[in-house]
Each structure stands twice: as structure tokens, then as C-alpha cells.
PDB file of C-alpha atoms in Angstrom:
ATOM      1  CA  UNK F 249       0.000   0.000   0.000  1.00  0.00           C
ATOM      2  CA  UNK F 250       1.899   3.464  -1.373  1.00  0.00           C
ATOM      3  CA  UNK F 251       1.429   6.040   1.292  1.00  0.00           C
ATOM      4  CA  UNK F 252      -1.487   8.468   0.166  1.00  0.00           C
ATOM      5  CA  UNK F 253       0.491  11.997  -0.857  1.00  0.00           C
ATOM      6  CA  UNK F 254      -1.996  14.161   0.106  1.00  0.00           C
ATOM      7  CA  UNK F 255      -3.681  12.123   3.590  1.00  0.00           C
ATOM      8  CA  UNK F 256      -2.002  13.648   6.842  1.00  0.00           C
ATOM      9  CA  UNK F 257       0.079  11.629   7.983  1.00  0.00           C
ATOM     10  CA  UNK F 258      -0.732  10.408  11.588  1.00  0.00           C
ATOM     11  CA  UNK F 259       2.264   9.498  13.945  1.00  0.00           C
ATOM     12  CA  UNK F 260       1.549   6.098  15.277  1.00  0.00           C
ATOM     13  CA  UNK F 261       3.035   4.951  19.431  1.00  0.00           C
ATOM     14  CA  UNK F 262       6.352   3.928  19.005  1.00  0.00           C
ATOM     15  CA  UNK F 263       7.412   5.776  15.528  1.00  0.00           C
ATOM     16  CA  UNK F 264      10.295   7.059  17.709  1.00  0.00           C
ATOM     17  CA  UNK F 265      10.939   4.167  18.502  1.00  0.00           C
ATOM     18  CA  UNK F 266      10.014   5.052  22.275  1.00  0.00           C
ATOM     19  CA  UNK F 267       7.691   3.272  24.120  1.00  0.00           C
ATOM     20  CA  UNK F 268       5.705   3.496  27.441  1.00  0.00           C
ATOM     21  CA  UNK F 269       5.877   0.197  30.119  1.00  0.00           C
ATOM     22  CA  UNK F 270       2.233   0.963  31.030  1.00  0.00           C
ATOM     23  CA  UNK F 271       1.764   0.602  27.268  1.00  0.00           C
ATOM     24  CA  UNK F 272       3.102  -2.925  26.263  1.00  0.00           C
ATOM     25  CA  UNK F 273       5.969  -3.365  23.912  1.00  0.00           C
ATOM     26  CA  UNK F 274       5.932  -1.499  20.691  1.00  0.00           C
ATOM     27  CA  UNK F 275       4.912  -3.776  17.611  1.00  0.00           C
ATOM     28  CA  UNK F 276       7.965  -5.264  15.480  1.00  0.00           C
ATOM     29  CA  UNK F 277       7.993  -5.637  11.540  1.00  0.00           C
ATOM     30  CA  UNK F 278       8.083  -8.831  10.835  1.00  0.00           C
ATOM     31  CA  UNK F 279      11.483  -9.543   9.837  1.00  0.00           C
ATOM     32  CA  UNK F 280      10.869 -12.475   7.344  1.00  0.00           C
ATOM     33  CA  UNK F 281       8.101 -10.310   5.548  1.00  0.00           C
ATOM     34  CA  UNK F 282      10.603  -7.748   4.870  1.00  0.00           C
ATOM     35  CA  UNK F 283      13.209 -10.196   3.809  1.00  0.00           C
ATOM     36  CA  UNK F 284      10.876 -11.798   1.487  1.00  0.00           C
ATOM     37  CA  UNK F 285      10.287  -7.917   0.093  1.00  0.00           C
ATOM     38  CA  UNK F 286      13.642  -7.152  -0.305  1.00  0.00           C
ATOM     39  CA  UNK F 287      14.294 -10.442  -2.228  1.00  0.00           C
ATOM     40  CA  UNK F 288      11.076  -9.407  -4.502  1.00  0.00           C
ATOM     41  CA  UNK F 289      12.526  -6.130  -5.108  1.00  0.00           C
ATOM     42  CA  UNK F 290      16.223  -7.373  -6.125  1.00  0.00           C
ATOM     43  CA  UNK F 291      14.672  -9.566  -8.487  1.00  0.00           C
ATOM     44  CA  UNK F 292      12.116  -7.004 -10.018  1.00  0.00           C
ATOM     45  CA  UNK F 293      15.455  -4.700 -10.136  1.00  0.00           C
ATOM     46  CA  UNK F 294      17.085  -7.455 -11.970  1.00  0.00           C
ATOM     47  CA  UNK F 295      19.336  -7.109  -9.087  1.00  0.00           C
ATOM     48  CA  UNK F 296      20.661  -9.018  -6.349  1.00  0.00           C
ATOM     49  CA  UNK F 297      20.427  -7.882  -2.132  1.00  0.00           C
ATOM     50  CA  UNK F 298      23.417  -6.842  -1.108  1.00  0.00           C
ATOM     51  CA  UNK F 299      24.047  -5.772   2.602  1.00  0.00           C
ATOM     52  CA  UNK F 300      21.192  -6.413   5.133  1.00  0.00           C
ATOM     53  CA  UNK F 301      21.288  -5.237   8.726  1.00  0.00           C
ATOM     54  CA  UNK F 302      19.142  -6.140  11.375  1.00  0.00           C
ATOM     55  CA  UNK F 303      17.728  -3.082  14.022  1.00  0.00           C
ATOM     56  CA  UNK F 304      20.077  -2.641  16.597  1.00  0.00           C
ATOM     57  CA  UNK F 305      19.996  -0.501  19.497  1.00  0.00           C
ATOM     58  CA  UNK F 306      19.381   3.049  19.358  1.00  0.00           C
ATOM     59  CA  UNK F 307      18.702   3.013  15.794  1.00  0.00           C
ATOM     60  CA  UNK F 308      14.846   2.674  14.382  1.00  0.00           C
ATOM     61  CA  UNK F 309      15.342   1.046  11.269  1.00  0.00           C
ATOM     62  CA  UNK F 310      16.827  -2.163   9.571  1.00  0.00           C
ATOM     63  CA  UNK F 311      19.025  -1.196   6.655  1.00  0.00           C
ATOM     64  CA  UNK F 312      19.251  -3.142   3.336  1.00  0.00           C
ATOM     65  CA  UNK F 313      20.873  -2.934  -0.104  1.00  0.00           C
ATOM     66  CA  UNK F 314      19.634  -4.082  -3.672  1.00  0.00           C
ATOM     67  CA  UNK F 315      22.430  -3.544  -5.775  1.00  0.00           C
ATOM     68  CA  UNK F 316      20.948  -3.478  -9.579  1.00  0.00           C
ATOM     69  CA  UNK F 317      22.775  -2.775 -12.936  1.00  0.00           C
ATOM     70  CA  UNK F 318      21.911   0.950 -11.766  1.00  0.00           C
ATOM     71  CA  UNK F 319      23.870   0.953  -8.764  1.00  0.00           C
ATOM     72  CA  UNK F 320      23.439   0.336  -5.319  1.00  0.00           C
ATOM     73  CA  UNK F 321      19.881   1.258  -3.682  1.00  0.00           C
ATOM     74  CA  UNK F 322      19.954   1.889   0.107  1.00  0.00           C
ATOM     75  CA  UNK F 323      16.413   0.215   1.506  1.00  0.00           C
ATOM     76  CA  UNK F 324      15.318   1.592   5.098  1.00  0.00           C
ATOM     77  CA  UNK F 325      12.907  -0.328   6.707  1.00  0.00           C
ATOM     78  CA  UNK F 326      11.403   1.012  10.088  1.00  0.00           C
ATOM     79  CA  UNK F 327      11.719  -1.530  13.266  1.00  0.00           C
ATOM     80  CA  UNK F 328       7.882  -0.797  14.435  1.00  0.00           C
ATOM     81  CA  UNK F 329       5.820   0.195  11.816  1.00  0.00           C
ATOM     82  CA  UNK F 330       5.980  -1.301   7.845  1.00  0.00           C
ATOM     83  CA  UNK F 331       7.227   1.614   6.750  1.00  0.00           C
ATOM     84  CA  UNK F 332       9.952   1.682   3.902  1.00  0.00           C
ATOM     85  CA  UNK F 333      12.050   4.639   2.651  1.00  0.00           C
ATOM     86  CA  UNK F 334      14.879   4.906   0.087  1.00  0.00           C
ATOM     87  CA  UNK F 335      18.227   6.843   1.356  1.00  0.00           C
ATOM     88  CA  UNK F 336      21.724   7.927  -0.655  1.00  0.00           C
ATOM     89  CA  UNK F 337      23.716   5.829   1.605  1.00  0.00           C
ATOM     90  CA  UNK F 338      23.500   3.910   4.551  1.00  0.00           C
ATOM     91  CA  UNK F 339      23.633   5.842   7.680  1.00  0.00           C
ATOM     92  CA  UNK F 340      22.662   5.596  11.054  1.00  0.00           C
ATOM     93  CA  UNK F 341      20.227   8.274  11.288  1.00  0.00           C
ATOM     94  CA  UNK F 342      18.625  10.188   8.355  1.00  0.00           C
ATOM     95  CA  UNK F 343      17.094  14.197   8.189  1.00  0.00           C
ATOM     96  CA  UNK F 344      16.282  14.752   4.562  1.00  0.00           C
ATOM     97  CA  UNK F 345      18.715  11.890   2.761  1.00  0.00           C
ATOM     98  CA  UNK F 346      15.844  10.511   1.359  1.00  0.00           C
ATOM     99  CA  UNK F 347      15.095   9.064  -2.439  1.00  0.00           C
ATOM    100  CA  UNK F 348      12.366   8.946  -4.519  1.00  0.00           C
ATOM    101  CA  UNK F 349      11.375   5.322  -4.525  1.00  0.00           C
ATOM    102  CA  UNK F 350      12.829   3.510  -7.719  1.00  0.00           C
ATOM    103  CA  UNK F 351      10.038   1.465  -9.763  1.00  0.00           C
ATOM    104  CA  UNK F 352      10.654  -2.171  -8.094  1.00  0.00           C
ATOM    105  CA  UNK F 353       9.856  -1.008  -4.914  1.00  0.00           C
ATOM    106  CA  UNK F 354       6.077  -2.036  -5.639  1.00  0.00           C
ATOM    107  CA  UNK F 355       7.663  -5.038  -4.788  1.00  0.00           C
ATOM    108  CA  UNK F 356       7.484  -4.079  -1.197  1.00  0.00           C
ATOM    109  CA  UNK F 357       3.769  -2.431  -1.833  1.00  0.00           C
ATOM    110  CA  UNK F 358       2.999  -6.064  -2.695  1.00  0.00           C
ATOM    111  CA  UNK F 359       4.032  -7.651   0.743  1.00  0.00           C
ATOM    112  CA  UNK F 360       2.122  -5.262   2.855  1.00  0.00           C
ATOM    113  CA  UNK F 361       4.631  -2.001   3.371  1.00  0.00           C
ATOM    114  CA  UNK F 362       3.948   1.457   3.071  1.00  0.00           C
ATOM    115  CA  UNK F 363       6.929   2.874   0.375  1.00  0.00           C
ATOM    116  CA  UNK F 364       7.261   6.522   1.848  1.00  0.00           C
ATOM    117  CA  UNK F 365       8.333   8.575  -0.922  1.00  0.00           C
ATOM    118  CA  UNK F 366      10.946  11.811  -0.573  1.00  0.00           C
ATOM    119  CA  UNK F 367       8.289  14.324  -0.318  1.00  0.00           C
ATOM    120  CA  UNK F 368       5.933  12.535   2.368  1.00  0.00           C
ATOM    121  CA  UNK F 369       9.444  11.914   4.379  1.00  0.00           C
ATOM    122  CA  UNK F 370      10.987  15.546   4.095  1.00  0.00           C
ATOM    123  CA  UNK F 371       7.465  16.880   5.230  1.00  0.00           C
ATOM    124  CA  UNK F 372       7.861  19.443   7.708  1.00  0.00           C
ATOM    125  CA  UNK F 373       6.859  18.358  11.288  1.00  0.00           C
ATOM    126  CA  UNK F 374       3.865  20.957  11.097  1.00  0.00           C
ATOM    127  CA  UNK F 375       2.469  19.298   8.559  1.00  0.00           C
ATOM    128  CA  UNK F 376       2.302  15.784  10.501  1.00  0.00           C
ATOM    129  CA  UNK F 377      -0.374  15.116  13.318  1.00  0.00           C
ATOM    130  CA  UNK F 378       2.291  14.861  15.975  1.00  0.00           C
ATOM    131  CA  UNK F 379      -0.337  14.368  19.272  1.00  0.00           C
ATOM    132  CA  UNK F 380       0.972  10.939  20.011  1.00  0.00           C
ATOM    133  CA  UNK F 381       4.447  12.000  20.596  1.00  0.00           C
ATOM    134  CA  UNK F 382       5.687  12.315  24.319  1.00  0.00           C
ATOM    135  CA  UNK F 383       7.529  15.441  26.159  1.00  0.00           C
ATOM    136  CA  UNK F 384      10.727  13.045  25.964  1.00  0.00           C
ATOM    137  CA  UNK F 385      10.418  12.668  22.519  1.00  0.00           C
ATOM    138  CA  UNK F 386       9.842  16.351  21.631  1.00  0.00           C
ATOM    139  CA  UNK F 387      12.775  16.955  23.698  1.00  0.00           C
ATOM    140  CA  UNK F 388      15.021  14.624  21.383  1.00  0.00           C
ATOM    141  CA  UNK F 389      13.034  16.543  18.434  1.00  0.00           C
ATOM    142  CA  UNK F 390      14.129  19.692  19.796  1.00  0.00           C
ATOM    143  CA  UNK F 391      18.058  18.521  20.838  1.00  0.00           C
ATOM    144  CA  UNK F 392      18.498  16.882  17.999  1.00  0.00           C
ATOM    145  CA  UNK F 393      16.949  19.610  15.695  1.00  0.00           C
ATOM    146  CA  UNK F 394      14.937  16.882  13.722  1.00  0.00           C
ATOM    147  CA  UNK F 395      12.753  18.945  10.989  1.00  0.00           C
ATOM    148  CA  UNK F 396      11.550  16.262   9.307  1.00  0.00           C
ATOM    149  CA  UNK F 397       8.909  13.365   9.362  1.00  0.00           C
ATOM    150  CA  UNK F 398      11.826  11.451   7.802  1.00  0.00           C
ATOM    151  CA  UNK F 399      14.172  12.537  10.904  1.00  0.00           C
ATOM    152  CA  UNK F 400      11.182  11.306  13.365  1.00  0.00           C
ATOM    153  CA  UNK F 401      10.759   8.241  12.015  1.00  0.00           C
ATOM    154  CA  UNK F 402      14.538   6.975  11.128  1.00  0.00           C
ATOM    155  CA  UNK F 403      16.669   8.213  13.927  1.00  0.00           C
ATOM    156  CA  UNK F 404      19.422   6.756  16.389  1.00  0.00           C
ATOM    157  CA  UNK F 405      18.212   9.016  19.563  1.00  0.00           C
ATOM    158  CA  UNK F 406      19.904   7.230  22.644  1.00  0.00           C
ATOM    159  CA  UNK F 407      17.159   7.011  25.117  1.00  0.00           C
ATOM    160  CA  UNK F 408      18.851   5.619  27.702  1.00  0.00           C
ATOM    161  CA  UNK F 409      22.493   7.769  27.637  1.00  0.00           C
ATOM    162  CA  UNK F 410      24.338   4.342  26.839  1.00  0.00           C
ATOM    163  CA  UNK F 411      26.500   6.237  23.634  1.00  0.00           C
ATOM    164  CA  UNK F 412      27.396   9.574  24.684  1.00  0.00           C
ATOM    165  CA  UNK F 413      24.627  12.632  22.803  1.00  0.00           C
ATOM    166  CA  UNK F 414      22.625  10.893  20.615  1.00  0.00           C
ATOM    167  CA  UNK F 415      22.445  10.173  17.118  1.00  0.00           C
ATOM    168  CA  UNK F 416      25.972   9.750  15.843  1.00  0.00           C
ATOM    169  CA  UNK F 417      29.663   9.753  17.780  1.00  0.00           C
ATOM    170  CA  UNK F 418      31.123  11.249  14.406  1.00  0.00           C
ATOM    171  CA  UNK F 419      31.610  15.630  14.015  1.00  0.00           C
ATOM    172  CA  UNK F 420      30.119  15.415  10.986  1.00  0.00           C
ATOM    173  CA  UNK F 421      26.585  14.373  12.092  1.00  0.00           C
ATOM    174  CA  UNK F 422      26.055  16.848  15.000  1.00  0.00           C
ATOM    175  CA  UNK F 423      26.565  20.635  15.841  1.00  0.00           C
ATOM    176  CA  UNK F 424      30.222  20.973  16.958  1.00  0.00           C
ATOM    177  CA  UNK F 425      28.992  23.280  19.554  1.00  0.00           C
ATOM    178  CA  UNK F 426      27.383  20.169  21.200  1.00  0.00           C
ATOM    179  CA  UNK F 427      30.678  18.027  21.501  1.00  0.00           C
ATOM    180  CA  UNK F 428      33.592  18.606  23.221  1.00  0.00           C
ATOM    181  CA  UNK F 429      36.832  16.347  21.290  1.00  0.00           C
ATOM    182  CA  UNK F 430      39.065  17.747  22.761  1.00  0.00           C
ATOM    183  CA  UNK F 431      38.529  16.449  26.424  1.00  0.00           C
ATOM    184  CA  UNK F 432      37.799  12.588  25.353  1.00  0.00           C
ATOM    185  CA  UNK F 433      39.159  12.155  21.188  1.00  0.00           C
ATOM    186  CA  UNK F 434      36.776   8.556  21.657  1.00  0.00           C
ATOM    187  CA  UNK F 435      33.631  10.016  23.259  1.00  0.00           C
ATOM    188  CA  UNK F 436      32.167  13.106  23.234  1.00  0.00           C
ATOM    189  CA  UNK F 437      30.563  14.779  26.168  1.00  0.00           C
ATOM    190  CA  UNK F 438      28.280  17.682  27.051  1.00  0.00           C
TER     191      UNK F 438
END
């Protein structure tokens, strides 16, 4: 099902990937279904699936590749929600990096994912019904300076403090004004 362009879209629980106890767990994409997907869509590319890597800690997303005589296509596919979005390369966090879906990705249409195209994704969070979202999460919104639906939905916030600030350990994925190197080279800190 291809996300309707001009619906609002409607944050579901847990598109930050946050979650509360009282709550219950947040659902989980099957991981089989979107296996079986990306295998669709490598052989409607006339392509083969490169790379594929599972969720993992802070990050929201699996990541995949179909590589295709066209080159390589970076596949995002969100941990809670079937939601799928194309990227320019594989990262662990995404603001606007987002692709127009190529024509195989039907493919994942077919198997029960939404396909989120570049405009729905670098929709302006006024635009998006954002009610369900906590004060933690708007806080990450707001620290992280996440614009975006895309940056909502296929981030790397660290909710529990375990890797430093956030998103990304590298200088060129955060303000420099929000790292200090020069105390600890390895690990930034406020």
C-alpha cells in the first residue's frame, strides 16, 4: 500500500521508537516479511540484495541494499511500523537523505509495506499530526533539531544515555557546539 500523498500523515506509538511500560511493547515488523520484500525487489530490479542489517539498538530502522545494474539502492525499513524509505547511503540516522522510490519497490507495496516517498518523508513536522508523541520525545526533536517526518521516524536518539549525545559519535553528524573532542578524542561529552 503506497502512502497516500496528500492524507495527513498520523504518527503512530512507538514511531520514535520510544515506548511506554504501562503501554506494552511497541509492535515489530516482521522480519521475514521484509526479507521476502527485499528479495522481490532485487529480483524485479534485476538485481541481487546486497548488505542487510538487522535493528540494533538506538537506531529505528533495519538497513538493506539491492544492488541493480543501476547501482546500489539503500532500503530503510522502520523496526515498528511497515514503513519503507529509500536513502543515498547507509547511515545511522537520516534528516532529509531521502530518495524517490525507484520502480521495483512495488515489490514491497505487494508484501504489505507502506513505500514513503521523498516528499511525504521531508514533510515538515507541522504538517504531521504529531499528538501521540511524548515530552521526551519532543525533547530529542528539539536537541536533535529533527525537521523532518523522515528525521522522526529513522533516527538513532539514545534514550537511555548508553553512547554519549545521541544520534551519531562522528563531528560530521552533529553541531560541533554540542561536543567537546578535545577532552575525550573517543567520546564526546556535554
Amino acid at each position: 500500500m503506497a502512502a497516500d500523498k496528500d492524507a495527513a500523515f498520523v504518527l503512530p506509538r512507538g514511531a520514535t521508537g520510544y515506548f511506554q511500560p504501562k503501554d506494552g511493547p511497541l509492535p515489530e515488523v516482521d522480519q521475514r516479511t521484509f526479507r521476502a520484500a527485499l528479495y522481490a525487489a532485487a529480483r524485479a530490479a534485476n538485481g541481487h540484495v546486497g548488505q542487510v542489517e538487522e535493528q540494533a539498538y538506538p537506531r529505528t530502522f533495519h538497513t538493506a541494499t539491492v544492488v541493480a545494474s543501476a547501482g546500489e539502492h539503500v532500503v530503510l525499513c522502520h523496526a515498528h511500523h511497515p514503513w519503507i524509505a529509500f536513502a543515498e547511503e547507509l547511515r545511522d540516522w537520516y534528516t532529509d537523505e531521502f530518495l524517490t522510490p525507484p520502480p521495483w519497490a512495488h515489490a514491497f507495496a505487494d508484501l504489505g509495506f507502506a513505500v514513503l516517498d521523498r516528499v511525504r518523508l521531508t514533510a515538515p513536522l507541522a504538517d504531521i499530526d504529531t499528538s501521540v508523541l511524548t515530552q521526551g520525545e519532543w525533547r530529542d526533536v528539539r536537541c536533535y533539531g529533527i525537521t523532518t517526518l523522515g528525521g522522526v521516524l529513522f533516527n538513532s536518539w539514545d534514550r537511555h544515555g548508553r553512547y554519549g549525545v545521541g544520534p551519531t559519535l562522528t563531528r560530521d553528524r552533529l553541531p560541533l557546539n554540542r561536543l567537546d573532542f578535545n577532552h575525550n578524542p573517543g567520546r564526546p561529552t556535554y
